[in-house]
Amino acid sequence: LQDGCRLSCRMWMPQEDGAYPAIVEAIPYRCHDWTLRRDTLRHPCWARAGYVVIRVDLRGSGNSGGVLLDEYLKQEQDDIIEVLEWVSAQAWCDGKVGMYGKSWGGFNSLQVAARRPYCLKAIISVDSTDDRYQDDVHYMGGCLLATDFLPWASIMFAWNARPPDPLYDPNWKSLWMERLQRTPPYSVEWLKHPRLDGFWKHGSINVDYGAIQCAVFLVGGWADGYTNAVFRMIEHLNCFRRGLIGPWSHMMPDDAIPGPSLNWVAESIRWWDFHLKGIDNGVNSDPMIRVYMQESQSPHANPSYRKGRWITKPVWPLPPSESISRRFQLGTAKRLLEVDTTVDEEFLGIETVSVTGCQHAGLRQGPWISYGRICDLIPDQRNEDSLWITFDSGPLDSDVDVLGFPTVRLNLSVDQPVAMVAVRLCDVDCNGFSCLISKGQLNLCHADSHESPRRCPVNTVFSVEIKMKAVGCSIKKGHRIRICVSPTSWPHAWPSPVPVKMNLLVGRIESFQPSYVALPQLIPQTVMEEPLHERLGPPVFSNPLPTREIRPAKSSRTVTEDVETGTWTMVVSEDEGCWQELITDLRYDESTRETHSINEIDPLSASVRCEHDITISRGAWITKVHTDSVMTSDATNFYLTNLIEVSEGAANVRVFEKTWLDSIPREFL
């Protein structure tokens, strides 16, 4: 790069000499080992289709120089733009470049596209977002997303401490020490920005959708945490764009759980051929968005496959001729009453329903983001429902296809100036099983603005509207719709500092629009199905990287109650296993343990702890990284402890250790 920093990459080239379009993926996940097994499955397929594929390690990662100080900094974008310009000027490139990536790579593909480098013609962005503040791992609905805030920061804390590989860089040791000394734990800076400000607006393309002019292919999954952004970007971008949403978790469409998976290599090549080679293959005639409509399914069903069907829509948002807002009013006796239908007058009076939040409410609603692990399966919600205020509809008189964002309007009051509200939408089958469809949450101090929060009015009724997570599903005839409300949702939201009593006003209320849930229901006659799997066929991969499994991967998620103390603990263990790359003899071993604990009556007992152990070795070269990150709070501050211990050699000689202790004031949280 211009400042002297060198970036490491791995390239796949077509066999024949010539000038080809190029595809760049730039992420901080080590192209020479950690992502190599994944990259080897797909990138050679693109090369065989006539593309040069360049997988770049960002500054401060893998064998690249420098230090990675945080996510999505301007330095990262500048580096990538310089890479794109270098690639486009090479003799083996015809000047046309695309960008591709999942998660981090999906984020920076969008961010770089907004910078408009002249050579960038198209991108594919998988599992990404346009809003870094409230639709990422930080502050969902203005609430601190405890499921992912520290866990993700701690993952990067550990990964940033991994050493460069001496096979590729003889100066690996000095580079490693520089990273260990200079790379901060990201969680500290994130906690210093609890409201929407310039820190989060940087890298959020919703600040100016019009900045992106190249073609954009957006891919998401219903089991992933980033589905909402696909709908928003399809609506607001002005460039050529297409969307694809399957049943998938935070994985690629060809190997995701739950399935069905599809031939993603073929679909992506079709996109690149149209935009980088100018091949008229019909991409310009494709529908604006394709979605997999999931069928009602018991929470005990096979978690690896979700029944459903593919449908297409030529535009988004849908016009009134294709979708209606089907409203159910929150009535007395905990009934959901469909608007514009005849109901008993006894359910239309006025009633106040109160709840003081159980601090462990929310433990059984599953993760915010699923990585395709069986332990990510969302269980039957009946036990969870018992801790929330619930309202049930009568049996549906026909199947209901729901596509888009359910919304909930609530008339409520709280007895504390700092409070939040969480809502869940469930499909209750004829046997009483409760299956989670969607959820949402809102920091009530942010009810009017994420930029300028204010304390809640105490014991005063006010109205809020919560846009829930986007959903695409078919609810069967005879099933009931259930809406659940709570002032706590651990660990999806860090709890308010004092237990909150919430009063919901339901029924007919003068001077207030009634509380309701609105479902975006498709009009049946307008639903166009598509046999997408039949057209694309099953997944196709290149030959896998030659590896040997030394210890298989396994994962678990357990929830336990200490009956004596009233403490609830959720432990998520992820053993990535140990594997050996047979070509270079490198061994990689990684395990993670997350512990979320809280006392059922004490919000200040909330604690998240994340431990990581990574061993990377080759023969006599052995390196070990151990990190331990803990987050707690009192009524006025958050407390972060980040410890790192690094050792080297068979004797396990300690070469670096450091502990960061930080206190950050709570601000409307």
XYZ file of C-alpha atoms in Angstrom:
669
model
C 0.000 0.000 0.000
C 1.021 3.663 -0.349
C 1.964 3.902 3.339
C 4.260 0.881 3.089
C 1.935 -1.660 4.721
C 1.825 -5.000 2.929
C -1.395 -7.012 2.644
C -1.422 -10.776 2.355
C -3.725 -12.526 -0.083
C -4.444 -15.819 -1.794
C -5.411 -15.880 -5.466
C -7.173 -18.289 -7.806
C -6.541 -17.749 -11.537
C -8.090 -19.183 -14.701
C -5.785 -21.756 -16.286
C -5.509 -19.910 -19.596
C -3.501 -16.685 -19.817
C -5.504 -13.575 -20.538
C -7.263 -10.599 -18.989
C -10.268 -11.476 -16.842
C -12.706 -9.738 -14.521
C -11.671 -9.981 -10.874
C -13.565 -10.698 -7.659
C -12.149 -9.410 -4.357
C -13.045 -10.570 -0.848
C -11.355 -8.616 1.972
C -11.867 -9.831 5.556
C -9.756 -10.246 8.734
C -10.089 -14.020 9.046
C -6.721 -15.441 7.830
C -6.762 -16.561 4.204
C -3.874 -19.011 4.712
C -5.563 -21.191 7.323
C -8.828 -20.294 9.101
C -10.974 -19.535 6.002
C -8.928 -21.648 3.595
C -11.170 -24.705 3.929
C -14.205 -22.521 3.128
C -12.502 -20.551 0.345
C -11.263 -23.707 -1.384
C -14.837 -24.920 -1.866
C -16.060 -21.925 -3.910
C -13.311 -19.621 -5.142
C -11.811 -22.183 -7.574
C -15.277 -22.545 -9.140
C -15.280 -18.853 -9.968
C -11.766 -19.108 -11.388
C -12.848 -21.977 -13.643
C -15.722 -19.763 -14.811
C -13.230 -17.146 -15.991
C -12.574 -14.888 -12.994
C -9.502 -13.979 -10.998
C -10.417 -14.357 -7.319
C -8.395 -12.485 -4.695
C -8.983 -13.257 -1.004
C -7.279 -10.467 0.966
C -6.504 -10.346 4.695
C -7.242 -6.886 6.065
C -4.529 -4.761 7.627
C -3.696 -6.219 11.031
C -4.913 -9.763 10.319
C -3.357 -12.993 9.113
C -0.011 -12.299 7.468
C -0.871 -8.716 6.549
C 1.037 -5.902 8.202
C -0.295 -3.270 10.562
C -2.910 -3.334 13.319
C -6.694 -3.756 13.098
C -7.956 -1.106 15.525
C -11.720 -1.641 15.046
C -14.393 -2.693 12.582
C -14.979 -0.836 9.309
C -12.649 2.114 9.876
C -11.952 4.533 7.040
C -8.453 3.057 6.884
C -9.998 -0.304 5.985
C -12.036 1.230 3.179
C -9.032 3.174 1.883
C -6.937 -0.001 1.849
C -9.589 -1.948 -0.058
C -10.017 0.796 -2.633
C -6.259 0.775 -3.172
C -6.416 -3.015 -3.605
C -9.235 -2.712 -6.153
C -7.317 -0.108 -8.142
C -4.179 -2.263 -8.080
C -6.115 -5.330 -9.198
C -7.844 -3.509 -12.063
C -4.470 -2.293 -13.378
C -2.864 -5.751 -13.596
C -2.264 -7.415 -16.940
C -4.397 -10.404 -15.916
C -7.426 -8.160 -15.177
C -9.642 -6.579 -17.822
C -10.359 -3.604 -15.540
C -13.707 -4.808 -14.206
C -13.857 -5.775 -10.522
C -16.553 -7.158 -8.212
C -16.581 -7.435 -4.423
C -17.996 -10.289 -2.432
C -18.363 -11.209 1.203
C -20.454 -12.620 4.021
C -20.879 -10.723 7.278
C -17.749 -8.532 7.625
C -17.038 -8.895 3.910
C -20.681 -8.124 3.126
C -20.473 -4.981 5.256
C -17.326 -3.608 3.657
C -18.543 -4.487 0.151
C -21.441 -2.095 0.735
C -19.226 0.517 2.385
C -16.658 0.483 -0.405
C -19.413 0.563 -3.024
C -20.645 3.785 -1.412
C -17.170 5.254 -2.043
C -17.655 4.585 -5.796
C -14.248 3.313 -6.936
C -14.263 3.537 -10.729
C -13.445 -0.144 -11.311
C -16.103 -1.626 -8.987
C -19.035 -2.760 -11.134
C -21.004 -5.132 -8.882
C -21.037 -6.642 -5.398
C -22.578 -9.605 -3.598
C -23.300 -8.861 0.069
C -24.368 -11.812 2.242
C -25.668 -11.449 5.825
C -24.856 -7.757 6.220
C -26.580 -4.541 7.264
C -27.091 -0.934 6.268
C -27.422 0.200 9.918
C -24.460 -0.443 12.209
C -26.185 1.009 15.261
C -29.461 -0.797 15.757
C -29.250 -3.659 13.279
C -25.928 -5.189 14.206
C -24.435 -6.813 17.314
C -24.419 -3.606 19.369
C -27.641 -1.731 20.221
C -30.731 -3.447 18.874
C -33.645 -1.041 19.259
C -31.370 1.136 21.401
C -30.933 -1.774 23.859
C -27.499 -3.244 24.458
C -27.628 -6.636 22.732
C -26.050 -8.735 25.472
C -26.281 -11.968 23.454
C -23.700 -10.678 20.988
C -22.128 -7.401 22.157
C -19.357 -8.869 24.317
C -19.273 -12.298 22.624
C -18.461 -10.753 19.236
C -16.020 -8.223 20.700
C -14.302 -11.040 22.588
C -14.028 -13.169 19.453
C -12.189 -10.360 17.682
C -10.107 -9.782 20.829
C -8.911 -13.390 20.605
C -8.626 -13.580 16.822
C -6.597 -10.375 16.638
C -4.079 -12.036 18.974
C -3.407 -14.941 16.609
C 0.149 -14.945 15.207
C 1.209 -14.495 11.615
C 2.488 -17.709 10.042
C 6.314 -17.952 9.840
C 5.912 -20.035 6.679
C 4.931 -16.840 4.871
C 6.747 -14.122 6.840
C 10.144 -14.485 8.545
C 9.376 -11.349 10.573
C 6.252 -12.885 12.046
C 7.361 -12.529 15.672
C 7.877 -8.752 15.625
C 4.605 -8.268 13.745
C 2.821 -10.460 16.298
C 4.206 -8.518 19.260
C 3.184 -5.214 17.665
C -0.388 -6.447 17.281
C -0.557 -7.737 20.836
C 0.694 -4.452 22.245
C -1.395 -2.101 20.096
C -4.718 -3.837 19.373
C -7.445 -2.753 21.830
C -10.527 -4.705 22.970
C -13.268 -3.275 20.757
C -15.962 -3.493 23.446
C -14.583 -0.449 25.280
C -15.108 1.979 22.415
C -18.486 0.474 21.541
C -19.740 1.065 25.095
C -18.714 4.716 24.862
C -21.257 5.228 22.061
C -24.638 4.040 23.418
C -26.637 6.395 21.195
C -26.728 6.847 17.424
C -23.878 9.217 16.597
C -21.138 9.696 14.018
C -19.293 6.639 15.297
C -22.116 4.379 14.061
C -23.155 6.458 11.069
C -19.708 5.884 9.613
C -20.033 2.679 7.636
C -23.858 2.714 7.742
C -24.990 3.123 4.163
C -28.510 4.142 5.248
C -27.006 7.593 5.801
C -26.957 7.957 1.998
C -28.394 5.078 -0.006
C -27.882 7.080 -3.190
C -24.112 6.871 -2.811
C -24.120 3.305 -4.173
C -24.315 3.144 -7.956
C -22.904 -0.296 -8.812
C -25.103 -3.403 -8.935
C -25.912 -5.005 -5.556
C -27.001 -8.595 -4.839
C -28.232 -8.953 -1.245
C -28.532 -12.367 0.410
C -29.968 -13.214 3.829
C -31.534 -16.003 5.852
C -34.516 -16.163 8.196
C -32.397 -17.817 10.919
C -29.755 -15.095 10.634
C -29.750 -11.788 12.490
C -29.357 -9.541 9.427
C -32.499 -10.326 7.416
C -34.123 -6.924 7.967
C -31.470 -5.095 5.981
C -32.259 -6.962 2.756
C -35.772 -5.503 2.691
C -34.613 -1.985 3.607
C -31.872 -1.883 1.002
C -34.069 -3.335 -1.730
C -36.530 -0.533 -0.953
C -34.133 2.392 -0.668
C -31.203 1.702 -2.991
C -31.480 3.339 -6.408
C -28.979 1.109 -8.208
C -29.585 -2.222 -9.939
C -30.310 -4.575 -7.022
C -31.728 -7.985 -6.297
C -32.534 -9.829 -3.064
C -32.545 -13.486 -2.000
C -33.730 -14.716 1.421
C -33.705 -18.401 2.309
C -34.348 -20.307 5.543
C -30.626 -20.152 6.305
C -28.550 -19.210 9.330
C -25.378 -17.068 9.264
C -23.870 -19.248 6.555
C -23.679 -19.461 2.782
C -26.811 -20.590 0.875
C -25.155 -23.835 -0.212
C -24.154 -25.219 3.199
C -26.508 -23.525 5.644
C -28.611 -25.038 8.390
C -31.560 -25.063 8.239
C -31.892 -26.093 4.611
C -32.862 -26.527 1.927
C -29.595 -25.290 0.451
C -29.092 -24.517 -3.221
C -26.393 -24.267 -5.896
C -25.030 -20.908 -4.814
C -21.958 -21.167 -7.041
C -24.145 -21.274 -10.152
C -26.339 -18.376 -9.036
C -23.356 -16.190 -8.136
C -21.592 -16.929 -11.437
C -24.769 -15.950 -13.238
C -24.657 -12.571 -11.416
C -20.974 -12.005 -12.192
C -21.410 -13.029 -15.846
C -24.107 -10.415 -16.366
C -22.413 -7.519 -14.591
C -18.708 -8.197 -15.184
C -18.789 -9.912 -18.588
C -21.915 -8.401 -20.111
C -23.492 -11.783 -20.853
C -27.230 -11.465 -21.496
C -28.395 -14.309 -19.258
C -31.670 -12.865 -17.964
C -30.446 -11.430 -14.650
C -31.968 -8.084 -15.607
C -35.365 -9.803 -15.881
C -35.171 -11.522 -12.505
C -37.704 -10.521 -9.846
C -36.577 -7.840 -7.406
C -36.667 -10.282 -4.498
C -36.963 -14.025 -3.965
C -37.956 -15.342 -0.555
C -38.482 -18.753 0.996
C -41.891 -18.852 2.691
C -41.529 -21.141 5.696
C -44.406 -23.391 6.685
C -45.700 -23.688 10.222
C -43.549 -26.221 11.967
C -43.395 -27.761 15.413
C -40.447 -26.473 17.467
C -39.511 -30.132 17.892
C -39.180 -30.760 14.149
C -35.912 -31.562 12.362
C -33.783 -28.430 12.813
C -31.643 -29.087 9.740
C -34.483 -28.612 7.233
C -37.378 -26.170 7.078
C -40.401 -26.946 4.929
C -41.608 -24.177 2.663
C -41.734 -22.820 -0.879
C -39.974 -20.153 -2.918
C -41.947 -17.132 -4.068
C -40.957 -14.066 -6.077
C -41.949 -10.411 -5.960
C -41.216 -7.935 -8.777
C -41.048 -4.920 -6.432
C -40.530 -4.068 -2.782
C -42.300 -2.714 -0.786
C -45.408 -4.446 -2.005
C -48.320 -2.374 -3.308
C -51.728 -2.531 -1.537
C -52.950 -4.846 -4.278
C -50.527 -7.547 -3.081
C -50.343 -7.109 0.695
C -52.634 -5.923 3.462
C -51.970 -4.996 7.079
C -54.016 -7.462 9.114
C -54.537 -6.012 12.586
C -55.290 -7.727 15.844
C -56.215 -5.510 18.776
C -55.028 -6.302 22.298
C -58.292 -6.810 24.171
C -59.317 -7.654 27.709
C -58.940 -11.159 29.123
C -55.635 -11.409 27.187
C -57.392 -11.815 23.862
C -56.179 -10.723 20.433
C -59.211 -9.425 18.564
C -59.123 -9.045 14.816
C -60.069 -5.553 13.727
C -63.173 -5.259 11.510
C -64.644 -8.543 12.710
C -67.514 -9.131 15.082
C -66.341 -9.805 18.657
C -67.962 -10.048 22.050
C -68.295 -6.675 23.765
C -66.800 -8.132 26.950
C -63.377 -8.137 25.281
C -63.585 -4.507 24.156
C -63.680 -2.785 27.517
C -60.708 -1.123 29.159
C -58.221 -3.130 31.180
C -54.789 -2.546 32.688
C -52.489 -5.552 32.555
C -49.399 -5.309 34.741
C -46.119 -7.174 34.900
C -42.909 -6.692 36.828
C -40.216 -8.177 34.684
C -38.623 -11.477 35.605
C -34.946 -10.792 34.986
C -34.393 -14.188 33.356
C -37.299 -13.791 30.931
C -35.923 -14.312 27.434
C -33.413 -17.099 28.078
C -35.371 -19.601 25.974
C -36.045 -17.455 22.908
C -32.893 -18.671 21.149
C -29.937 -16.692 19.835
C -30.139 -13.402 17.943
C -27.938 -14.891 15.255
C -27.751 -18.597 14.451
C -24.552 -20.166 13.137
C -26.227 -23.346 11.995
C -25.534 -25.276 15.187
C -28.148 -27.728 16.403
C -27.950 -26.029 19.807
C -29.222 -22.839 18.145
C -32.621 -24.509 17.704
C -35.335 -22.312 19.225
C -37.291 -24.478 21.672
C -41.022 -24.635 22.350
C -41.857 -21.187 23.744
C -44.534 -22.197 26.274
C -42.182 -21.980 29.255
C -40.887 -18.660 27.980
C -44.422 -17.375 27.330
C -45.345 -17.978 30.962
C -42.948 -15.201 32.043
C -44.416 -12.599 29.663
C -47.833 -10.953 29.251
C -49.481 -12.891 26.442
C -52.486 -12.231 24.187
C -53.942 -14.983 21.978
C -56.132 -14.769 18.913
C -58.882 -17.206 18.119
C -58.170 -20.032 15.659
C -57.400 -18.694 12.178
C -60.112 -19.440 9.631
C -57.591 -19.904 6.785
C -53.870 -20.163 6.105
C -52.104 -16.804 6.435
C -48.958 -15.921 4.461
C -46.960 -13.235 6.286
C -44.103 -11.424 4.539
C -42.392 -8.311 5.845
C -42.186 -6.513 9.171
C -44.859 -7.186 11.816
C -45.450 -4.099 13.936
C -46.749 -3.758 17.463
C -48.311 -0.627 18.938
C -48.547 -0.475 22.724
C -50.153 1.958 25.150
C -48.145 1.558 28.316
C -46.679 3.136 31.405
C -43.614 2.264 33.467
C -42.597 3.089 37.025
C -38.914 3.768 36.256
C -37.246 6.466 34.121
C -35.020 3.900 32.372
C -36.934 0.993 30.872
C -37.317 -1.169 27.780
C -40.011 -3.299 26.221
C -39.632 -6.560 24.321
C -42.218 -8.302 22.146
C -42.377 -11.768 20.628
C -44.754 -13.132 17.991
C -45.593 -16.840 18.202
C -47.521 -19.377 16.137
C -49.497 -21.606 18.530
C -50.552 -24.894 16.958
C -53.559 -27.048 17.740
C -51.595 -28.970 20.380
C -50.585 -25.807 22.204
C -46.946 -25.792 21.086
C -45.669 -22.225 20.739
C -43.261 -21.564 17.856
C -41.382 -18.245 17.733
C -41.970 -16.322 14.497
C -40.509 -12.895 15.200
C -39.318 -10.616 17.969
C -38.388 -7.010 18.612
C -37.288 -4.697 21.383
C -37.103 -0.978 22.115
C -35.275 1.073 24.699
C -38.160 3.297 25.860
C -35.709 6.149 26.465
C -35.155 5.986 22.677
C -38.861 5.965 21.811
C -38.588 9.314 20.017
C -34.953 9.265 18.900
C -31.866 7.079 18.974
C -29.753 10.223 18.655
C -31.324 12.184 21.512
C -32.701 9.763 24.113
C -34.503 11.026 27.197
C -35.820 9.545 30.410
C -39.192 7.826 30.272
C -42.180 9.621 31.785
C -42.908 7.765 35.017
C -46.409 6.377 35.673
C -47.716 8.212 32.622
C -49.342 6.432 29.698
C -47.599 6.874 26.350
C -47.615 5.011 23.058
C -44.782 3.259 21.246
C -44.530 1.341 17.997
C -42.063 -1.508 17.586
C -41.067 -2.843 14.198
C -40.314 -6.530 14.691
C -37.840 -8.694 12.808
C -38.860 -9.367 9.231
C -40.588 -12.677 8.670
C -41.682 -14.866 5.794
C -43.926 -17.704 6.861
C -47.279 -19.381 6.381
C -49.410 -19.807 9.528
C -51.829 -22.696 9.215
C -55.593 -22.610 9.488
C -56.694 -23.451 13.043
C -53.501 -22.090 14.623
C -53.545 -19.092 16.945
C -51.404 -15.973 16.932
C -49.795 -15.029 20.230
C -48.144 -11.715 21.088
C -45.914 -11.635 24.191
C -44.777 -8.470 26.011
C -42.165 -7.989 28.754
C -40.030 -5.200 30.278
C -37.091 -7.648 30.331
C -35.517 -9.869 27.691
C -32.273 -11.371 28.923
C -29.797 -11.735 27.341
C -31.120 -10.033 24.227
C -31.226 -6.758 26.154
C -29.046 -5.699 29.073
C -31.568 -5.180 31.905
C -32.666 -1.791 33.189
C -30.839 -0.861 36.420
C -34.000 -1.176 38.576
C -36.802 -3.763 38.193
C -39.543 -2.220 36.058
C -43.276 -2.569 36.553
C -45.037 -2.138 33.223
C -48.757 -1.456 32.779
C -50.370 -2.170 29.424
C -53.660 -0.457 28.615
C -55.738 -2.655 26.370
C -59.199 -2.508 24.878
C -60.966 0.696 23.812
C -59.282 3.749 25.265
C -60.347 7.334 24.734
C -57.656 9.602 23.204
C -55.438 6.625 22.362
C -55.372 4.423 19.306
C -55.822 0.854 20.603
C -52.818 -1.373 21.196
C -52.467 -3.832 18.327
C -50.214 -6.141 16.341
C -50.248 -5.751 12.548
C -49.210 -8.599 10.261
C -48.170 -7.890 6.646
C -50.344 -10.527 4.967
C -49.930 -11.485 1.333
C -53.051 -11.545 -0.812
C -53.198 -15.209 -1.935
C -54.013 -14.518 -5.571
C -50.807 -12.490 -5.996
C -48.361 -15.114 -4.691
C -46.085 -16.320 -7.499
C -44.182 -19.504 -6.651
C -40.851 -20.417 -8.249
C -39.151 -23.844 -8.370
C -35.759 -22.295 -7.565
C -34.178 -25.522 -6.347
C -35.246 -27.326 -9.499
C -33.690 -24.573 -11.660
C -30.391 -24.361 -9.767
C -30.010 -27.932 -8.607
C -28.128 -29.150 -5.531
C -25.017 -27.402 -4.197
C -21.793 -27.789 -6.183
C -18.330 -27.332 -4.649
C -14.732 -27.534 -5.721
C -12.455 -30.195 -4.243
C -11.997 -29.597 -0.506
C -8.698 -28.652 1.081
C -6.779 -31.788 2.136
C -7.147 -31.859 5.911
C -7.167 -34.359 8.748
C -9.618 -34.124 11.621
C -7.851 -34.567 14.942
C -10.790 -33.692 17.202
C -14.355 -33.250 15.901
C -16.211 -30.006 16.477
C -19.136 -29.934 18.894
C -21.346 -27.324 20.509
C -23.918 -27.048 23.281
C -26.285 -24.540 24.858
C -27.561 -25.189 28.376
C -29.814 -23.213 30.713
C -29.708 -24.002 34.443
C -31.405 -22.624 37.549
C -29.802 -22.450 40.980
C -32.952 -22.943 43.030
C -31.283 -21.806 46.248
C -29.992 -18.461 44.941
C -32.460 -17.794 42.116
C -29.620 -17.419 39.624
C -30.133 -18.511 36.024
C -27.163 -19.353 33.829
C -26.895 -19.992 30.119
C -23.648 -21.536 28.893
C -22.843 -21.697 25.176
C -19.855 -23.947 24.458
C -18.365 -24.003 20.982
C -15.523 -26.439 20.419
C -14.369 -25.796 16.852
C -12.343 -28.975 17.032
C -8.766 -29.491 15.910
C -7.717 -30.023 12.310
C -4.504 -30.303 10.360
C -3.854 -28.881 6.912
C -1.951 -31.653 5.141
C -0.142 -29.468 2.579
C 1.618 -27.163 5.070
C 1.209 -29.362 8.187
C -0.421 -26.509 10.134
C -2.682 -27.466 13.050
C -5.524 -25.266 14.226
C -7.376 -25.800 17.531
C -10.019 -23.432 18.933
C -12.697 -23.499 21.642
C -15.039 -20.890 23.118
C -17.229 -20.705 26.210
C -19.836 -18.001 26.820
C -21.576 -17.676 30.202
C -24.626 -15.433 30.639
C -25.931 -15.287 34.199
C -28.541 -13.274 36.084
C -30.532 -13.465 39.318
C -34.254 -13.592 38.657
C -34.987 -10.535 40.870
C -31.766 -8.509 40.581
C -30.960 -6.764 37.272
C -27.576 -5.627 38.608
C -26.490 -9.263 38.843
C -26.317 -9.517 35.038
C -22.979 -10.833 33.840
C -21.482 -12.027 30.555
C -18.184 -13.891 30.414
C -16.425 -15.083 27.243
C -13.368 -17.343 27.243
C -11.362 -18.307 24.171
C -8.467 -20.724 23.666
C -6.631 -20.971 20.359
C -3.605 -23.111 19.528
C -1.888 -22.778 16.151
C 1.141 -24.965 15.505
C 3.387 -26.614 12.973
C 5.970 -29.062 14.276
C 8.088 -27.344 16.921
C 6.356 -23.980 16.275
C 3.543 -23.827 18.839
C 1.515 -20.749 19.837
C -1.325 -20.490 22.347
C -3.747 -17.634 22.964
C -6.088 -17.449 25.946
C -8.519 -14.567 26.455
C -11.090 -13.927 29.164
C -13.592 -11.064 28.820
C -16.183 -10.145 31.474
C -18.923 -7.517 31.458
C -20.971 -6.469 34.497
C -22.702 -3.307 35.696
C -24.059 -1.403 38.646
C -26.703 1.307 38.534
C -24.358 3.912 37.053
C -21.547 2.140 35.196
C -20.597 -0.788 33.011
C -17.440 -2.676 33.939
C -15.246 -4.475 31.432
C -12.339 -6.784 32.142
C -10.321 -8.079 29.184
C -7.420 -10.407 29.873
C -5.032 -11.914 27.361
C -2.308 -14.515 27.889
C -0.064 -15.675 25.051
C 2.542 -18.430 25.157
C 4.930 -20.063 22.726
C 6.747 -23.366 22.306
C 6.357 -26.832 23.750
C 7.342 -25.457 27.175
C 4.414 -23.043 27.005
C 6.619 -20.009 27.713
C 4.578 -16.867 28.402
C 5.517 -14.185 25.848
C 2.746 -11.643 26.472
C 0.033 -10.902 28.992
C -2.105 -7.887 29.727
C -5.347 -6.981 31.495
C -7.577 -4.055 30.553
C -9.930 -2.729 33.270
C -12.507 -0.206 32.070
C -15.498 1.595 33.593
C -17.968 3.284 31.240
C -20.989 5.295 32.456
C -24.448 3.915 31.703
C -26.358 6.326 29.526
C -30.097 5.621 29.270
C -29.377 1.878 29.508
